[in-house]
Amino acid sequence: MTQVYTQSHFIIGVDIGGTKIAAGLVDSEGEIKSQARAPMVSDRGAATGLAAVTSAIQLISSGIADKQISIGGIGICAPGPLDPKTGIVVNPPNLPCWRNFPLAEEVGKIYRLPVKIDNDANAAALAEVYWGAGQGYGNVFYATIGTGIGTGIVYDRRIYHGRTGAAGEGGHMSIDYRGPRCGCGKPGCIEALAAGPAIAKRAQTKLTDHGSRSAILDLANGKIADVSSEMVGQAYSAGDCMAKEVLMETVELLSIWLSNVVDMLDPEVVIIGGGVAAMLCPLFDEIRSRLPKYCINSRCQEIPLLKARYGADAGIAGGAALCSTALA
Amino acid sequence: MTQVYTQSHFIIGVDIGGTKIAAGLVDSEGEIKSQARAPMVSDRGAATGLAAVTSAIQLISSGIADKQISIGGIGICAPGPLDPKTGIVVNPPNLPCWRNFPLAEEVGKIYRLPVKIDNDANAAALAEVYWGAGQGYGNVFYATIGTGIGTGIVYDRRIYHGRTGAAGEGGHMSIDYRGPRCGCGKPGCIEALAAGPAIAKRAQTKLTDHGSRSAILDLANGKIADVSSEMVGQAYSAGDCMAKEVLMETVELLSIWLSNVVDMLDPEVVIIGGGVAAMLCPLFDEIRSRLPKYCINSRCQEIPLLKARYGADAGIAGGAALCSTALA
C-alpha cells in the first residue's frame, strides 16, 4: 500500500553533529515518516560542510520525489554558538568548517524554502511542546541527559532565546562551586555531576574505594575502567545495591538542580529526555518528591515531570518544529 | 512655586512590608513626586490589613486633592506567594492577616481604579526597565542584594511570571549543595552565601579564626558579634585587607551565580540594587571580568552590569511600574 501524503504538511528536519547528519521527513503531527543518515564533513571548508548537509537532505527529498507531497520548510539543529535570528553558525568547536557561516541562508538559496536553525536542546524542547510530552503546555523546561546535559526553555510556546540565542544552557548551572570542573571550565555544573560520564565515574569510585561486590563490576567483566552509566542502569534494574546508591545520589543532585530551575522559571511542566533519562525514568517520582524540600515555589509539587516523546530522533523532530509555522 | 501636574500622568505605587507600608505618587518618568509611610497591621484580620494599606494610599491622595491631577492606577508590591494574574495574596508568612485575599480587587473597589500586585523584586525589575538602568532593554535580570537576595526577570519588556507568578526567584539558586542552609531550607542558596548577613558572618568567622587586627573590628567596637555587612563595606573603603578578602570572596560567589543566570537567560543587561549592592558597586567590574571564566555564553562579556536607579524607593517605583500601562 502506498502511503498517502497531502500537500505541504511536511517539513524536513535536519540534525547536524560533528561527524554525522540525520535528516527526516516530519508530518504535522510530528511523526517522522522517513529518515536518513549521512557523514558530516567538518574539516574541509564551508562549502564541503554545506554539501554534506544538502546530501542528507537529498536522501530525504529523493525518497519522496514520486509522491504527491511538497515540503513547507527545512529546520536544522546545529551545534552552537549560533544565532537563530540570522541563521548564522558562529564558531562551533566541533564544526571547524564554519565560522560565521550563514547556514540558513545558504540552504534556503538551494531549496528555495524557509530555513530555520537552532541548537538541538532548544529545538527538541519545541518539538515536545508541539507534538510530544509538552502538548497543551506553553511554558516548558526541557532537559536531555546523556553524555552531557542540554536544556531548552519554551515560554509562551516560543523558544526562550535571550539576547543572542544563547539562553537555556541549564546543563551548565553549577550547584557545587567547589566541585569537579566541567568540560566547560566551570566547577560543579550539573552536567559534570549527573550526566552519563559522572554516573560512571561515581560507580567507578565506589568500586575502587569499597572493593565490594556489585553487579556493575560483573557487567564490566571485572574491569572498573570499563564501567559505563548504562551498566549502572542495568545493575539497578537487577536490584544491585551499589547501583541504587549511585542513582539515588544522582537523583539528589538532579533534584537540587531542578529546584533551582523551578524557582527561576516556574514552568508548567518539566520534560526529560536522553539516554540517561531513560534509565532514570523509574526515579522521576523520587526526584519530584524531593522538590518541595528544596523549592521555595510553594506549588512545585504540582509540576509534572514527564519523559520526552522523542529519543534519538529528537534532533530531527526538533529541526522540524523550528519550521512548524510553515506547516499548512 | 506650585508644581504643575498634568492629567492622568500619575500612578500610586505602594510597597507593603511586614511592619510598614510605603506609598508614593509616581509620574510617567518614574519620578517619585511625594511619598508617605504608614504602619502595616498584619496580625488583626484581613480588613484591618486592608485598612492599613488604604490609609497609606490616603496619605498620598489627600496630599494631591487640591492639584489638577488624576490617578491612573494603583500598583502594589506585596510579599509572596501571590498571584499577579488574579491579584490574590496567597499566604505570606509575614502577613498572617491575609490568606487567599483578593487584594487588587478590594483596593480597586475602594478607589475605582485599575490595581495590580506583584512581588517587590519583579516589580522593581520592571521599574528599572521603564525608568531606570534598564531603559532601552527588553530582556533584563534584576537582583536586589540586601538582607536577602531578591531577583526578577523581565523578558520582552514584561515580567517573566512562569506558571503561577512564582518565577524569578534567583536568590534561592543553590551554588553549593553541600553548603550552609538558607532560611528557605535549601543548602547553598546565593542568598545564604552572599547577602548582608552572610557577608557579616564571613567577617565574623575570619575575625574569630585569625584573631588578627582589622578596621572591621574597630567599627564594631571590638565586639565580633556586632559586625555587620555595612561595617565590612566601610572598612573596605578605608583599605582594610580583611574586608577586601571578605568582599572578594563574595564577588567570586556572585560571579559563579551570575554565570548560572547568564547561561540560563542570556539577558541584555544585569541590574543590581539593594543596600549591599551599593557597597559592592566598586566591584561590579571585578564581577563582570570573572564571567567569561565561568559562562559558556561566549559573548557574556558584552552584558553590562549596572547599578539600579532605585534604592530604598524601589518598591514604590516598582508598584507604579506594574500599572504603567495605565499612564496616559
XYZ file of C-alpha atoms in Angstrom:
656
model
C 0.000 0.000 0.000
C 1.339 3.416 -0.914
C 1.403 5.916 1.916
C -0.782 8.933 1.123
C 0.797 12.335 1.648
C -1.175 15.560 1.404
C 0.261 18.824 0.121
C 2.542 20.965 2.292
C 2.067 19.101 5.518
C 5.719 18.139 5.765
C 8.965 19.630 6.985
C 12.465 18.274 6.601
C 14.196 18.176 9.974
C 17.997 18.018 9.976
C 20.274 17.248 12.904
C 23.931 18.152 12.327
C 26.532 16.581 14.578
C 30.317 16.729 14.492
C 30.605 13.519 12.480
C 27.162 12.717 11.105
C 23.955 14.262 9.885
C 20.478 12.869 10.362
C 17.595 14.112 8.256
C 13.940 13.170 8.349
C 10.570 13.880 6.826
C 8.225 15.071 9.545
C 4.468 15.489 9.273
C 2.178 17.960 11.001
C 1.690 15.571 13.912
C 5.424 15.335 14.483
C 5.614 11.828 13.061
C 8.938 11.077 11.436
C 7.836 9.368 8.212
C 11.292 8.576 6.868
C 14.854 9.318 7.826
C 18.398 9.046 6.545
C 21.948 9.461 7.772
C 24.966 10.959 6.020
C 28.509 11.688 7.193
C 29.267 15.278 8.225
C 32.476 16.615 6.743
C 33.538 19.303 9.157
C 37.211 19.789 8.376
C 37.269 20.657 4.695
C 35.865 24.142 4.317
C 32.457 25.734 4.421
C 31.238 24.532 1.024
C 32.102 20.903 1.749
C 30.276 21.144 5.081
C 27.262 22.596 3.299
C 27.391 19.858 0.650
C 27.293 17.237 3.401
C 24.120 18.820 4.739
C 22.459 19.001 1.337
C 23.369 15.405 0.593
C 21.478 14.346 3.734
C 18.522 16.494 2.689
C 18.741 14.994 -0.794
C 18.397 11.485 0.606
C 15.045 12.521 2.040
C 13.778 14.561 -0.872
C 14.699 11.948 -3.476
C 12.732 9.412 -1.455
C 9.595 11.488 -1.837
C 10.092 12.679 -5.427
C 7.371 10.413 -6.796
C 4.840 11.204 -4.087
C 2.165 13.891 -4.076
C 3.815 15.994 -1.430
C 5.555 19.291 -1.058
C 7.886 20.467 1.672
C 6.988 23.554 3.729
C 10.438 24.234 5.093
C 13.707 22.902 6.429
C 14.610 23.117 10.109
C 18.156 22.428 11.219
C 19.668 21.644 14.612
C 23.327 22.591 14.675
C 25.949 22.828 17.379
C 26.208 26.286 18.980
C 27.152 29.002 19.265
C 24.762 30.062 16.533
C 22.323 32.890 16.003
C 18.793 31.586 15.496
C 17.574 35.012 14.361
C 20.030 35.452 11.490
C 20.569 31.750 10.836
C 24.325 32.138 11.193
C 26.520 29.402 12.673
C 29.143 31.310 14.665
C 32.091 29.098 15.619
C 31.215 25.636 16.971
C 34.349 23.882 18.281
C 33.372 20.602 16.592
C 32.476 22.171 13.238
C 35.683 23.954 12.233
C 34.371 24.218 8.657
C 32.004 27.005 9.634
C 32.948 30.381 11.048
C 30.120 32.940 10.880
C 28.549 30.803 8.204
C 25.027 31.819 7.039
C 23.733 28.239 7.090
C 20.023 29.064 6.917
C 20.504 31.449 4.009
C 22.740 29.044 2.066
C 20.383 26.089 2.459
C 17.421 28.356 1.672
C 19.044 29.513 -1.568
C 19.465 25.929 -2.723
C 15.965 24.709 -1.913
C 14.008 27.992 -2.104
C 12.306 27.151 1.161
C 12.109 28.790 4.590
C 15.038 27.518 6.675
C 15.442 27.870 10.435
C 18.348 26.851 12.639
C 18.746 26.475 16.396
C 20.648 24.378 18.883
C 19.447 20.844 19.491
C 18.055 21.172 23.020
C 16.089 24.328 22.187
C 14.663 22.667 19.098
C 13.856 19.420 20.913
C 12.079 21.433 23.629
C 9.862 22.980 20.962
C 9.150 19.593 19.367
C 7.969 18.294 22.742
C 5.644 21.297 23.102
C 4.163 20.908 19.629
C 3.977 17.150 19.356
C 5.350 15.432 22.438
C 5.041 15.339 26.211
C 4.591 19.108 26.360
C 1.424 19.268 24.267
C -1.074 21.573 25.918
C 1.639 23.485 27.759
C 3.165 26.801 26.761
C 5.808 27.118 29.454
C 8.196 24.193 29.498
C 11.653 23.300 30.770
C 13.241 20.521 28.734
C 16.410 18.645 29.557
C 18.180 15.918 27.666
C 20.503 13.889 29.855
C 23.062 11.732 28.108
C 26.797 12.219 27.711
C 26.062 15.840 28.582
C 23.029 17.747 29.789
C 21.371 20.021 27.258
C 18.359 22.105 28.168
C 15.861 24.380 26.482
C 13.217 26.780 27.733
C 9.917 27.295 25.959
C 7.869 30.276 27.141
C 4.514 31.209 25.660
C 5.089 28.385 23.147
C 8.248 30.025 21.813
C 11.893 29.194 22.458
C 13.362 31.494 25.105
C 16.395 32.751 23.215
C 17.623 35.615 25.329
C 19.828 38.281 23.865
C 21.881 36.287 21.349
C 20.167 32.894 21.280
C 22.494 31.572 23.983
C 19.842 31.228 26.706
C 18.630 27.916 28.087
C 22.013 26.420 28.976
C 20.788 24.917 32.241
C 23.179 21.968 31.966
C 25.967 24.340 32.879
C 24.323 25.587 36.026
C 26.738 24.979 38.869
C 25.287 23.612 42.089
C 28.712 22.999 43.582
C 31.140 25.845 43.168
C 33.858 23.845 44.915
C 33.049 20.742 42.888
C 34.627 18.904 39.958
C 35.372 21.028 36.917
C 33.036 20.579 33.954
C 34.283 20.322 30.364
C 33.128 23.940 30.001
C 35.575 25.086 32.664
C 33.099 25.909 35.426
C 33.191 23.894 38.638
C 30.165 21.842 39.672
C 27.921 22.141 36.610
C 25.090 19.632 36.835
C 26.483 18.126 33.612
C 29.729 17.350 35.454
C 27.778 15.829 38.350
C 24.878 13.908 36.868
C 25.338 13.155 33.153
C 26.399 9.721 31.936
C 30.166 10.048 32.494
C 29.615 11.403 36.019
C 27.375 8.432 36.845
C 30.014 6.016 35.513
C 32.736 7.843 37.471
C 30.706 7.710 40.662
C 30.293 3.952 40.284
C 33.983 3.507 39.449
C 34.985 5.449 42.546
C 32.723 3.370 44.777
C 34.050 0.138 43.267
C 37.639 1.286 43.779
C 37.129 2.619 47.292
C 34.977 -0.128 48.724
C 36.193 -3.047 46.678
C 32.802 -4.599 47.388
C 30.863 -6.897 45.067
C 28.410 -5.362 42.676
C 26.584 -6.489 39.558
C 28.064 -3.377 37.928
C 31.502 -4.966 38.016
C 30.212 -8.199 36.506
C 28.691 -6.261 33.618
C 32.099 -4.643 33.058
C 33.769 -8.062 33.107
C 35.620 -7.067 36.256
C 37.236 -4.006 34.680
C 36.403 -0.930 36.736
C 37.640 1.387 33.992
C 35.068 -0.097 31.603
C 32.084 0.708 33.810
C 29.520 2.846 31.970
C 26.357 4.602 33.059
C 24.364 2.037 31.067
C 25.842 -0.733 33.217
C 24.822 1.163 36.336
C 21.292 1.340 34.936
C 21.237 -2.353 34.108
C 22.570 -3.303 37.540
C 19.980 -1.050 39.173
C 17.194 -2.800 37.272
C 18.569 -6.098 38.534
C 18.350 -4.854 42.133
C 22.034 -4.096 42.736
C 22.616 -2.062 45.911
C 25.628 -0.082 44.752
C 23.874 0.869 41.519
C 20.922 2.062 43.569
C 23.265 4.123 45.758
C 24.841 5.726 42.675
C 21.483 6.541 41.100
C 19.994 7.880 44.336
C 22.954 10.248 44.680
C 22.337 11.333 41.092
C 18.642 11.808 41.853
C 19.503 14.032 44.825
C 21.773 16.236 42.694
C 19.185 16.458 39.917
C 16.542 17.407 42.500
C 18.591 20.314 43.843
C 19.340 21.443 40.315
C 15.696 21.188 39.255
C 14.648 23.129 42.341
C 16.930 25.938 41.119
C 15.301 25.745 37.708
C 11.754 25.652 39.086
C 12.395 28.612 41.415
C 13.815 30.548 38.487
C 11.299 29.628 35.765
C 8.194 28.161 37.439
C 7.479 26.027 34.361
C 4.171 24.290 33.745
C 5.981 21.044 33.122
C 9.492 19.597 33.131
C 10.281 17.176 30.305
C 13.338 14.951 30.397
C 14.818 13.038 27.506
C 18.127 11.463 26.524
C 19.789 8.133 27.162
C 20.440 8.591 30.851
C 16.918 9.912 31.367
C 15.502 6.661 30.027
C 17.435 4.896 32.767
C 16.298 7.417 35.394
C 12.666 7.196 34.342
C 11.640 4.890 37.210
C 13.143 7.513 39.543
C 11.232 10.550 38.226
C 8.749 10.281 41.121
C 11.673 10.207 43.513
C 13.041 13.449 42.011
C 9.642 15.107 42.091
C 9.010 14.121 45.695
C 12.233 15.875 46.719
C 11.398 19.198 45.078
C 9.270 20.619 47.929
C 12.246 20.144 50.272
C 14.357 22.458 48.113
C 11.986 24.767 46.224
C 10.647 27.980 47.637
C 7.945 27.677 44.976
C 5.114 26.586 47.256
C 3.280 24.831 44.445
C 6.230 22.992 42.913
C 4.679 19.603 43.627
C 2.004 20.392 41.035
C 4.596 20.488 38.242
C 4.662 17.230 36.279
C 7.984 15.633 35.403
C 7.499 13.801 32.123
C 9.533 11.582 29.853
C 10.199 13.098 26.440
C 8.389 11.669 23.409
C 11.478 11.857 21.235
C 14.610 9.856 21.906
C 17.450 9.573 19.407
C 15.207 11.337 16.861
C 14.856 14.468 18.968
C 17.130 16.433 16.619
C 15.066 15.617 13.537
C 11.767 16.368 15.257
C 13.300 19.474 16.804
C 14.530 20.734 13.472
C 11.062 20.253 12.035
C 9.475 22.054 14.994
C 11.580 25.139 14.242
C 9.802 25.365 10.898
C 6.416 24.262 12.094
C 4.785 27.594 11.302
C 5.492 26.601 7.708
C 3.207 23.602 8.151
C -0.115 24.154 6.406
C 6.035 77.944 43.067
C 3.313 75.374 42.691
C 4.300 72.169 40.932
C 2.277 71.640 37.756
C 0.725 68.238 37.301
C -0.959 67.190 34.081
C -3.983 64.918 33.950
C -3.588 61.140 34.356
C 0.159 61.027 34.258
C 0.436 59.608 37.758
C 0.240 56.258 39.468
C 0.234 55.496 43.174
C 2.892 52.921 43.970
C 2.533 51.001 47.234
C 5.123 48.828 48.944
C 3.731 46.556 51.652
C 6.146 45.084 54.159
C 5.541 43.019 57.267
C 5.551 46.062 59.573
C 5.236 49.132 57.384
C 3.771 50.417 54.152
C 5.320 52.983 51.843
C 3.228 54.739 49.232
C 4.240 57.264 46.629
C 2.999 59.356 43.746
C 4.922 58.407 40.620
C 4.905 60.262 37.321
C 5.310 58.941 33.798
C 9.080 59.346 34.007
C 9.240 57.223 37.148
C 9.903 60.231 39.363
C 8.534 59.787 42.861
C 6.887 63.170 43.447
C 5.788 62.530 47.026
C 5.764 59.655 49.432
C 4.411 58.600 52.799
C 4.798 55.815 55.327
C 2.185 54.073 57.457
C 2.379 51.099 59.806
C 1.222 47.744 58.421
C -1.096 45.868 60.748
C -0.640 42.269 59.772
C -1.990 40.349 62.769
C -5.560 41.593 63.148
C -7.572 40.193 60.287
C -7.927 40.883 56.608
C -9.988 44.074 56.889
C -7.521 45.705 59.294
C -4.663 44.824 56.967
C -6.569 46.359 54.066
C -7.344 49.489 56.109
C -3.631 49.914 56.782
C -2.985 49.876 53.038
C -5.732 52.355 52.265
C -4.523 54.684 55.000
C -1.128 54.816 53.287
C -2.788 55.475 49.944
C -4.924 58.149 51.615
C -1.828 59.989 52.798
C -0.789 60.344 49.168
C -4.183 61.110 47.671
C -5.063 63.709 50.301
C -1.805 65.459 49.502
C -2.852 65.913 45.900
C -6.534 66.668 46.442
C -6.118 70.325 45.574
C -3.995 69.743 42.497
C -5.096 69.360 38.889
C -4.189 65.711 38.681
C -5.854 62.381 38.396
C -4.502 58.963 39.218
C -4.343 56.298 36.507
C -3.976 53.297 38.759
C -2.536 51.786 41.902
C 0.314 49.278 41.797
C 1.194 47.294 44.873
C 4.278 45.304 45.851
C 3.386 42.688 48.425
C 5.231 39.751 49.951
C 4.667 36.470 48.092
C 3.349 33.976 47.459
C 0.792 35.918 45.471
C -0.898 35.574 42.115
C -0.210 38.583 39.919
C -2.843 37.471 37.403
C -5.763 37.329 39.835
C -4.397 39.903 42.286
C -4.743 37.449 45.163
C -2.298 37.379 48.070
C -1.956 33.693 48.903
C -0.318 33.140 52.286
C 2.760 35.259 53.035
C 4.423 34.115 56.276
C 4.884 37.709 57.452
C 1.337 38.827 56.596
C -0.827 36.419 58.587
C -3.822 38.743 58.097
C -4.223 37.626 54.515
C -4.943 34.130 53.285
C -6.123 33.978 49.674
C -7.038 37.626 49.985
C -8.123 39.393 46.765
C -6.031 42.491 47.482
C -6.166 44.001 43.981
C -9.934 43.611 43.787
C -10.546 45.052 47.259
C -8.349 48.094 46.696
C -9.875 48.518 43.240
C -13.386 48.551 44.683
C -12.480 51.342 47.084
C -10.724 53.612 44.592
C -12.421 52.539 41.346
C -9.037 52.323 39.664
C -7.018 49.586 37.960
C -4.962 47.825 40.628
C -2.041 45.454 40.013
C 0.001 43.485 42.513
C 3.298 41.637 42.274
C 6.277 40.773 44.424
C 8.806 43.503 45.081
C 11.756 42.215 43.040
C 9.603 41.558 39.957
C 8.069 45.000 40.221
C 11.415 46.697 40.821
C 12.836 44.915 37.766
C 10.038 46.399 35.660
C 10.601 49.881 37.107
C 14.263 49.676 36.101
C 13.239 48.712 32.556
C 10.710 51.524 32.219
C 12.518 54.295 34.026
C 15.852 53.157 35.407
C 19.096 51.471 34.444
C 17.237 49.087 32.121
C 15.799 51.714 29.797
C 16.234 50.653 26.209
C 16.444 46.965 27.146
C 13.651 44.424 26.955
C 15.413 41.456 28.454
C 16.734 42.131 31.932
C 17.863 40.258 35.014
C 17.450 42.318 38.176
C 18.756 41.473 41.619
C 18.409 43.356 44.861
C 21.041 42.367 47.386
C 20.433 43.370 50.980
C 19.386 41.249 53.937
C 18.273 38.746 51.324
C 18.634 38.456 47.568
C 15.501 39.065 45.536
C 15.512 38.799 41.767
C 13.186 39.446 38.874
C 13.271 38.603 35.185
C 11.899 40.908 32.522
C 11.552 39.370 29.066
C 10.210 41.275 26.074
C 9.537 44.157 28.491
C 7.188 42.036 30.583
C 7.737 40.344 33.924
C 8.540 36.653 33.450
C 5.931 35.149 35.736
C 6.022 31.478 34.884
C 3.091 29.241 35.683
C 1.833 30.774 38.929
C 3.775 34.016 39.223
C 6.471 32.305 41.283
C 9.258 32.574 38.690
C 12.319 34.771 39.081
C 13.476 33.534 42.484
C 17.146 33.554 41.574
C 18.196 34.414 45.126
C 17.360 30.861 46.054
C 19.534 29.292 43.421
C 21.958 26.975 45.167
C 25.565 27.050 44.009
C 26.734 24.877 46.887
C 24.556 21.863 47.548
C 26.762 20.888 50.483
C 26.813 24.453 51.790
C 25.148 26.348 54.639
C 21.379 26.050 54.795
C 19.415 29.096 53.666
C 16.400 30.435 55.554
C 14.301 28.779 52.840
C 15.601 25.333 53.773
C 17.802 24.718 50.719
C 21.565 24.396 51.155
C 23.886 26.875 49.485
C 21.421 29.419 48.058
C 23.288 32.510 46.915
C 21.218 34.420 49.485
C 22.775 32.289 52.221
C 26.259 32.882 50.787
C 26.393 36.488 49.629
C 23.614 38.622 51.138
C 24.301 41.019 54.028
C 24.140 38.505 56.893
C 26.445 36.088 55.026
C 28.974 38.866 54.500
C 28.844 39.773 58.186
C 29.152 36.106 59.144
C 32.149 35.648 56.864
C 33.893 38.597 58.512
C 32.995 37.358 61.996
C 34.424 33.928 61.221
C 37.657 35.415 59.919
C 37.977 37.658 62.972
C 37.359 34.714 65.301
C 39.652 32.304 63.461
C 42.573 34.578 62.785
C 42.278 36.957 65.705
C 44.068 39.442 63.526
C 43.582 43.213 63.525
C 41.071 44.690 61.170
C 39.292 48.010 60.864
C 36.090 45.943 60.836
C 36.609 45.130 64.497
C 37.217 48.772 65.376
C 33.946 49.734 63.702
C 32.207 47.110 65.832
C 33.885 48.485 68.972
C 35.748 45.238 69.372
C 32.600 43.101 69.504
C 32.789 40.427 66.817
C 29.090 39.576 67.221
C 28.180 43.168 66.320
C 29.969 43.115 62.973
C 27.604 43.972 60.108
C 27.968 43.921 56.337
C 27.891 47.734 56.388
C 30.991 47.723 58.605
C 32.725 45.403 56.158
C 31.872 47.870 53.394
C 33.164 50.824 55.395
C 36.376 49.012 56.284
C 36.865 48.064 52.645
C 36.518 51.688 51.582
C 39.185 52.538 54.164
C 41.541 49.979 52.612
C 41.221 47.206 55.191
C 42.722 43.914 53.988
C 40.346 41.549 55.744
C 37.332 43.488 54.436
C 38.777 43.208 50.956
C 39.222 39.469 51.420
C 35.598 39.097 52.550
C 34.266 41.132 49.644
C 36.430 39.383 47.069
C 35.109 36.020 48.281
C 31.605 37.441 47.937
C 32.433 38.703 44.447
C 33.629 35.229 43.446
C 30.395 33.613 44.658
C 28.267 36.238 42.945
C 30.251 35.708 39.730
C 29.577 31.971 39.703
C 25.924 32.586 40.474
C 25.614 35.233 37.765
C 27.290 32.903 35.271
C 24.494 30.411 36.005
C 21.932 33.139 35.429
C 23.569 34.389 32.227
C 23.870 30.869 30.802
C 20.205 30.292 31.599
C 18.716 33.617 30.498
C 21.273 35.415 28.310
C 19.926 38.804 29.411
C 20.728 42.055 27.655
C 21.711 43.611 30.941
C 22.069 42.714 34.619
C 20.905 45.356 37.078
C 21.799 45.189 40.734
C 20.204 47.173 43.540
C 19.831 46.960 47.296
C 21.931 48.042 50.266
C 24.710 45.506 49.834
C 24.866 46.218 46.107
C 25.637 49.863 46.841
C 28.632 48.637 48.804
C 29.637 46.205 46.046
C 29.311 48.823 43.327
C 33.070 49.469 43.043
C 33.441 45.720 42.498
C 30.952 45.356 39.629
C 33.815 45.395 37.101
C 35.512 42.670 39.091
C 32.368 40.512 38.910
C 31.968 41.155 35.207
C 35.580 40.338 34.447
C 35.122 36.901 36.030
C 32.069 35.926 33.983
C 33.966 34.655 30.911
C 35.800 32.202 33.183
C 32.507 30.603 34.208
C 29.982 31.260 31.438
C 29.616 29.073 28.398
C 27.887 32.065 26.809
C 30.704 33.162 24.543
C 29.503 36.757 24.454
C 28.852 37.200 28.178
C 31.439 39.948 28.445
C 29.160 42.156 26.342
C 26.461 42.131 29.024
C 26.554 45.301 31.127
C 26.270 45.064 34.914
C 24.554 48.210 36.085
C 23.600 49.774 39.384
C 19.847 50.137 39.842
C 18.311 53.599 39.668
C 16.027 52.936 42.602
C 17.275 52.265 46.101
C 15.001 52.221 49.131
C 12.187 53.520 46.888
C 12.317 50.501 44.563
C 9.033 49.162 45.953
C 7.148 52.386 45.262
C 8.566 52.743 41.763
C 8.026 49.035 41.167
C 4.399 49.239 42.238
C 3.886 52.131 39.858
C 5.594 50.256 37.017
C 3.056 47.433 37.373
C 0.345 49.915 36.442
C 2.338 51.855 33.926
C 0.081 50.863 31.044
C -2.499 52.981 32.861
C -0.250 56.008 32.367
C -1.647 58.300 29.694
